[in-house]
Structure formats: C-alpha cells, structure tokens
PDB file of C-alpha atoms and ligand atoms in Angstrom:
ATOM      1  CA  MET A   1     -32.725 105.866 -82.322  1.00  0.00           C
ATOM      2  CA  THR A   2     -34.693 104.107 -85.031  1.00  0.00           C
ATOM      3  CA  ALA A   3     -38.288 103.575 -84.761  1.00  0.00           C
ATOM      4  CA  ILE A   4     -39.499  99.926 -85.520  1.00  0.00           C
ATOM      5  CA  ARG A   5     -42.860  98.066 -85.479  1.00  0.00           C
ATOM      6  CA  LEU A   6     -42.879  94.428 -85.356  1.00  0.00           C
ATOM      7  CA  ARG A   7     -45.071  91.569 -84.020  1.00  0.00           C
ATOM      8  CA  ILE A   8     -43.673  89.609 -81.057  1.00  0.00           C
ATOM      9  CA  ASN A   9     -45.533  86.348 -80.099  1.00  0.00           C
ATOM     10  CA  GLY A  10     -48.461  87.707 -82.026  1.00  0.00           C
ATOM     11  CA  ALA A  11     -48.609  91.192 -80.379  1.00  0.00           C
ATOM     12  CA  GLU A  12     -47.923  94.255 -82.411  1.00  0.00           C
ATOM     13  CA  VAL A  13     -45.230  96.564 -80.655  1.00  0.00           C
ATOM     14  CA  GLY A  14     -43.499  99.701 -81.481  1.00  0.00           C
ATOM     15  CA  HIS A  15     -40.109 100.798 -80.050  1.00  0.00           C
ATOM     16  CA  ASP A  16     -37.368 103.320 -80.592  1.00  0.00           C
ATOM     17  CA  VAL A  17     -34.124 101.397 -80.575  1.00  0.00           C
ATOM     18  CA  PRO A  18     -30.475 102.243 -81.126  1.00  0.00           C
ATOM     19  CA  PRO A  19     -29.479 100.971 -84.510  1.00  0.00           C
ATOM     20  CA  ARG A  20     -26.784  98.596 -83.114  1.00  0.00           C
ATOM     21  CA  VAL A  21     -28.778  96.747 -80.587  1.00  0.00           C
ATOM     22  CA  SER A  22     -29.196  93.046 -81.292  1.00  0.00           C
ATOM     23  CA  LEU A  23     -32.618  91.404 -81.393  1.00  0.00           C
ATOM     24  CA  ALA A  24     -31.464  89.292 -78.306  1.00  0.00           C
ATOM     25  CA  ASP A  25     -30.780  92.368 -76.171  1.00  0.00           C
ATOM     26  CA  PHE A  26     -33.958  94.063 -77.355  1.00  0.00           C
ATOM     27  CA  LEU A  27     -36.059  91.037 -76.468  1.00  0.00           C
ATOM     28  CA  ARG A  28     -34.386  90.601 -73.009  1.00  0.00           C
ATOM     29  CA  ASP A  29     -33.874  94.223 -71.940  1.00  0.00           C
ATOM     30  CA  ARG A  30     -36.714  96.129 -73.535  1.00  0.00           C
ATOM     31  CA  ARG A  31     -39.526  93.368 -73.742  1.00  0.00           C
ATOM     32  CA  ASN A  32     -38.320  91.466 -70.697  1.00  0.00           C
ATOM     33  CA  LEU A  33     -38.435  88.157 -72.669  1.00  0.00           C
ATOM     34  CA  THR A  34     -35.609  86.474 -70.846  1.00  0.00           C
ATOM     35  CA  GLY A  35     -36.266  83.143 -72.228  1.00  0.00           C
ATOM     36  CA  THR A  36     -34.094  83.984 -75.204  1.00  0.00           C
ATOM     37  CA  HIS A  37     -30.695  83.113 -73.575  1.00  0.00           C
ATOM     38  CA  LEU A  38     -27.334  84.507 -74.535  1.00  0.00           C
ATOM     39  CA  GLY A  39     -24.411  82.225 -74.438  1.00  0.00           C
ATOM     40  CA  CYS A  40     -21.603  82.811 -76.984  1.00  0.00           C
ATOM     41  CA  GLU A  41     -23.103  86.048 -78.457  1.00  0.00           C
ATOM     42  CA  HIS A  42     -21.406  85.267 -81.654  1.00  0.00           C
ATOM     43  CA  GLY A  43     -23.662  82.811 -83.463  1.00  0.00           C
ATOM     44  CA  VAL A  44     -22.169  79.490 -82.330  1.00  0.00           C
ATOM     45  CA  CYS A  45     -24.144  78.095 -79.447  1.00  0.00           C
ATOM     46  CA  GLY A  46     -27.782  78.505 -80.577  1.00  0.00           C
ATOM     47  CA  ALA A  47     -29.056  79.369 -76.995  1.00  0.00           C
ATOM     48  CA  CYS A  48     -30.514  82.583 -78.577  1.00  0.00           C
ATOM     49  CA  THR A  49     -32.498  80.901 -81.251  1.00  0.00           C
ATOM     50  CA  VAL A  50     -35.910  82.478 -81.983  1.00  0.00           C
ATOM     51  CA  LEU A  51     -38.207  82.495 -85.064  1.00  0.00           C
ATOM     52  CA  VAL A  52     -38.021  85.441 -87.327  1.00  0.00           C
ATOM     53  CA  ASP A  53     -40.934  85.198 -89.938  1.00  0.00           C
ATOM     54  CA  GLY A  54     -40.990  81.396 -89.148  1.00  0.00           C
ATOM     55  CA  GLU A  55     -37.237  80.764 -89.618  1.00  0.00           C
ATOM     56  CA  PRO A  56     -34.930  79.767 -86.710  1.00  0.00           C
ATOM     57  CA  THR A  57     -32.642  82.766 -86.324  1.00  0.00           C
ATOM     58  CA  ARG A  58     -29.679  83.680 -84.082  1.00  0.00           C
ATOM     59  CA  ALA A  59     -31.059  86.600 -82.125  1.00  0.00           C
ATOM     60  CA  CYS A  60     -27.409  87.639 -80.989  1.00  0.00           C
ATOM     61  CA  LEU A  61     -26.492  88.089 -84.731  1.00  0.00           C
ATOM     62  CA  MET A  62     -29.569  89.859 -85.783  1.00  0.00           C
ATOM     63  CA  LEU A  63     -30.098  93.598 -85.252  1.00  0.00           C
ATOM     64  CA  ALA A  64     -33.451  94.715 -83.735  1.00  0.00           C
ATOM     65  CA  VAL A  65     -33.803  97.227 -86.507  1.00  0.00           C
ATOM     66  CA  ALA A  66     -33.672  94.492 -89.085  1.00  0.00           C
ATOM     67  CA  CYS A  67     -36.884  93.024 -87.586  1.00  0.00           C
ATOM     68  CA  ASP A  68     -38.954  96.053 -88.468  1.00  0.00           C
ATOM     69  CA  ASP A  69     -42.274  94.888 -89.959  1.00  0.00           C
ATOM     70  CA  ARG A  70     -41.430  91.210 -89.243  1.00  0.00           C
ATOM     71  CA  ALA A  71     -42.713  88.557 -86.975  1.00  0.00           C
ATOM     72  CA  VAL A  72     -40.656  87.198 -84.040  1.00  0.00           C
ATOM     73  CA  GLU A  73     -41.553  84.276 -81.857  1.00  0.00           C
ATOM     74  CA  THR A  74     -39.742  83.555 -78.630  1.00  0.00           C
ATOM     75  CA  ILE A  75     -39.975  80.550 -76.327  1.00  0.00           C
ATOM     76  CA  GLU A  76     -42.495  82.596 -74.379  1.00  0.00           C
ATOM     77  CA  GLY A  77     -44.741  82.296 -77.296  1.00  0.00           C
ATOM     78  CA  PHE A  78     -46.071  79.193 -78.918  1.00  0.00           C
ATOM     79  CA  ALA A  79     -49.436  79.218 -77.059  1.00  0.00           C
ATOM     80  CA  GLY A  80     -51.592  76.684 -78.648  1.00  0.00           C
ATOM     81  CA  ASP A  81     -48.747  75.053 -80.698  1.00  0.00           C
ATOM     82  CA  ALA A  82     -49.304  71.283 -80.439  1.00  0.00           C
ATOM     83  CA  VAL A  83     -45.704  70.315 -81.441  1.00  0.00           C
ATOM     84  CA  MET A  84     -44.195  72.703 -78.852  1.00  0.00           C
ATOM     85  CA  ALA A  85     -46.546  71.481 -76.169  1.00  0.00           C
ATOM     86  CA  ALA A  86     -45.466  67.836 -76.991  1.00  0.00           C
ATOM     87  CA  LEU A  87     -41.667  68.734 -76.947  1.00  0.00           C
ATOM     88  CA  ARG A  88     -42.076  70.385 -73.623  1.00  0.00           C
ATOM     89  CA  ARG A  89     -43.947  67.321 -72.283  1.00  0.00           C
ATOM     90  CA  ASN A  90     -41.245  64.892 -73.752  1.00  0.00           C
ATOM     91  CA  PHE A  91     -38.241  67.031 -72.630  1.00  0.00           C
ATOM     92  CA  HIS A  92     -39.670  66.751 -69.173  1.00  0.00           C
ATOM     93  CA  ARG A  93     -40.387  63.090 -69.446  1.00  0.00           C
ATOM     94  CA  HIS A  94     -37.066  62.092 -70.646  1.00  0.00           C
ATOM     95  CA  HIS A  95     -35.085  64.413 -68.535  1.00  0.00           C
ATOM     96  CA  ALA A  96     -33.776  66.236 -71.641  1.00  0.00           C
ATOM     97  CA  LEU A  97     -32.407  69.192 -69.605  1.00  0.00           C
ATOM     98  CA  GLN A  98     -30.339  69.822 -66.672  1.00  0.00           C
ATOM     99  CA  CYS A  99     -29.340  73.484 -66.074  1.00  0.00           C
ATOM    100  CA  GLY A 100     -31.817  74.369 -68.880  1.00  0.00           C
ATOM    101  CA  TYR A 101     -29.736  77.205 -70.430  1.00  0.00           C
ATOM    102  CA  CYS A 102     -29.720  75.587 -73.891  1.00  0.00           C
ATOM    103  CA  THR A 103     -33.407  74.456 -73.660  1.00  0.00           C
ATOM    104  CA  PRO A 104     -35.285  77.416 -75.324  1.00  0.00           C
ATOM    105  CA  GLY A 105     -33.108  77.280 -78.367  1.00  0.00           C
ATOM    106  CA  MET A 106     -33.217  73.538 -78.312  1.00  0.00           C
ATOM    107  CA  LEU A 107     -37.006  73.489 -78.324  1.00  0.00           C
ATOM    108  CA  ILE A 108     -37.279  76.029 -81.088  1.00  0.00           C
ATOM    109  CA  THR A 109     -34.825  74.260 -83.256  1.00  0.00           C
ATOM    110  CA  ALA A 110     -36.462  70.752 -82.459  1.00  0.00           C
ATOM    111  CA  ARG A 111     -39.889  72.026 -83.418  1.00  0.00           C
ATOM    112  CA  ASP A 112     -38.501  73.340 -86.791  1.00  0.00           C
ATOM    113  CA  LEU A 113     -36.818  70.034 -87.320  1.00  0.00           C
ATOM    114  CA  ILE A 114     -40.062  68.057 -86.780  1.00  0.00           C
ATOM    115  CA  LEU A 115     -42.169  70.352 -88.955  1.00  0.00           C
ATOM    116  CA  ARG A 116     -39.615  70.107 -91.752  1.00  0.00           C
ATOM    117  CA  ARG A 117     -39.493  66.332 -91.258  1.00  0.00           C
ATOM    118  CA  ARG A 118     -35.763  66.302 -90.421  1.00  0.00           C
ATOM    119  CA  THR A 119     -36.241  63.635 -87.717  1.00  0.00           C
ATOM    120  CA  GLY A 120     -36.167  60.330 -89.551  1.00  0.00           C
ATOM    121  CA  SER A 121     -33.257  58.941 -87.443  1.00  0.00           C
ATOM    122  CA  ASP A 122     -31.213  59.727 -84.409  1.00  0.00           C
ATOM    123  CA  ARG A 123     -28.340  60.833 -86.674  1.00  0.00           C
ATOM    124  CA  GLU A 124     -30.546  63.071 -88.666  1.00  0.00           C
ATOM    125  CA  ILE A 125     -31.851  64.676 -85.316  1.00  0.00           C
ATOM    126  CA  ARG A 126     -28.160  65.090 -84.081  1.00  0.00           C
ATOM    127  CA  GLU A 127     -27.149  66.886 -87.567  1.00  0.00           C
ATOM    128  CA  GLY A 128     -30.236  69.099 -87.129  1.00  0.00           C
ATOM    129  CA  LEU A 129     -29.178  70.007 -83.645  1.00  0.00           C
ATOM    130  CA  ALA A 130     -25.548  70.709 -84.604  1.00  0.00           C
ATOM    131  CA  GLY A 131     -25.970  74.375 -84.037  1.00  0.00           C
ATOM    132  CA  ASN A 132     -27.264  74.170 -80.698  1.00  0.00           C
ATOM    133  CA  ILE A 133     -24.838  73.340 -77.901  1.00  0.00           C
ATOM    134  CA  CYS A 134     -25.592  71.708 -74.612  1.00  0.00           C
ATOM    135  CA  ARG A 135     -22.995  71.423 -71.889  1.00  0.00           C
ATOM    136  CA  CYS A 136     -24.830  69.197 -69.570  1.00  0.00           C
ATOM    137  CA  THR A 137     -26.895  66.473 -71.041  1.00  0.00           C
ATOM    138  CA  GLY A 138     -24.727  64.750 -73.513  1.00  0.00           C
ATOM    139  CA  TYR A 139     -27.563  65.069 -75.975  1.00  0.00           C
ATOM    140  CA  THR A 140     -28.840  61.468 -75.750  1.00  0.00           C
ATOM    141  CA  ASN A 141     -32.097  62.397 -73.792  1.00  0.00           C
ATOM    142  CA  ILE A 142     -32.621  65.405 -76.079  1.00  0.00           C
ATOM    143  CA  VAL A 143     -32.621  63.231 -79.159  1.00  0.00           C
ATOM    144  CA  THR A 144     -34.812  60.746 -77.435  1.00  0.00           C
ATOM    145  CA  ALA A 145     -37.441  63.386 -76.487  1.00  0.00           C
ATOM    146  CA  ILE A 146     -37.448  64.817 -80.094  1.00  0.00           C
ATOM    147  CA  ALA A 147     -37.701  61.361 -81.729  1.00  0.00           C
ATOM    148  CA  GLU A 148     -40.745  60.590 -79.583  1.00  0.00           C
ATOM    149  CA  THR A 149     -42.404  63.878 -80.267  1.00  0.00           C
ATOM    150  CA  ALA A 150     -41.814  63.310 -84.052  1.00  0.00           C
ATOM    151  CA  ARG A 151     -43.435  59.796 -83.699  1.00  0.00           C
ATOM    152  CA  GLU A 152     -46.336  61.382 -81.789  1.00  0.00           C
ATOM    153  CA  ALA A 153     -46.984  64.155 -84.342  1.00  0.00           C
ATOM    154  CA  PRO A 154     -46.355  62.602 -87.794  1.00  0.00           C
ATOM    155  CA  ASN A 155     -48.669  64.861 -89.488  1.00  0.00           C
ATOM    156  CA  ALA A 156     -47.755  67.952 -87.616  1.00  0.00           C
TER     157      ALA A 156
HETATM  158 FE1  FES B 201     -26.518  83.422 -80.025  1.00  0.00          FE
HETATM  159 FE2  FES B 201     -24.816  81.704 -78.863  1.00  0.00          FE
HETATM  160  S1  FES B 201     -25.804  83.572 -78.097  1.00  0.00           S
HETATM  161  S2  FES B 201     -25.615  81.794 -80.940  1.00  0.00           S
HETATM  162 FE1  FES B 202     -27.465  72.834 -69.537  1.00  0.00          FE
HETATM  163 FE2  FES B 202     -28.094  72.123 -71.993  1.00  0.00          FE
HETATM  164  S1  FES B 202     -29.233  71.555 -70.074  1.00  0.00           S
HETATM  165  S2  FES B 202     -26.555  73.470 -71.330  1.00  0.00           S
END
C-alpha cells in the first residue's frame, strides 16, 4: 500500500492505495464517486474523464498514486460552477443524452472546451469532442447544447 493525500472536489482526503489501482477505480470503489464511468478502460471512450489539476484526464489511465498532492474534480463536484450549471441545463433542454453513460465525461470535456474558447463552430466542437464517444445520440444534440452554452457564457 502507498499513502496518498489529495484534494477531491475541494475536500482533502488521505488513503492507503495499492500502487496499481487506477484513479477511476479509486474514485468509484474507495470514494463512492460513481459518476466517473468506465467504458473501454484503455483511454479511448472518454467516459472516465475527470479534471486533474484542472486538466481533463482519463481516470482509467492514471494511477491513483500519481494523484498524490494533486486536485481532482469529478462530475459530482463543480458546485457553484456557472459553466457546468449552464451545460447541465442545456443538455437537459436539448435532449443531449439518452442512456447517459457518456454524459459525465462529455460535460467535463465540454466545460473545458468552452473555457478554452474551442467552440467557435460546430466543427470545432466536434473536433474537441473527438475523444468522447457516445453510442446513443448521434452527437447533434450534444453539439447544439454546447454551442448554446458557449453563446450564453462568452466571458466564462
Ligand atoms: Fe477511460 Fe474509456 S474508460 S477512456
Ligand atoms: Fe448513451 Fe451517450 S447518451 S452513450
């Protein structure tokens, strides 16, 4: 076991973890943060996307021990985050999810795209979402929801 301390959704936590446990398994199994979904478990689908020190990160590819002394945000976080709140509202309004399996990763990636101003056109949004796979929606409503959020929050 390796002792780690990290901040998860703003709270300082300490854990002893096996050195080969992924961040995704740690979040789900040890912290009960099951909004971090596991699809492919090898870095392709984006369902497990979280923020590590503010950067979108595949939680299935990162070891929990590599997050020692770092900050992790999961979909259960983002309290008071205006862009995330607007994204959630617009995903609901535009029916941008069906089963919802991809949605946590989509929302975290979409928020990052908006904050980095990578939402100038539908094509740019689709390119930004290239690492997040959705098997249900055909993406059109997801792109619409993100574009509307970007228009609502130009100075986010
Ligand atoms: Fe991590 Fe698919 S579960 S990228
Ligand atoms: Fe089902 Fe995207 S809503 S995978």
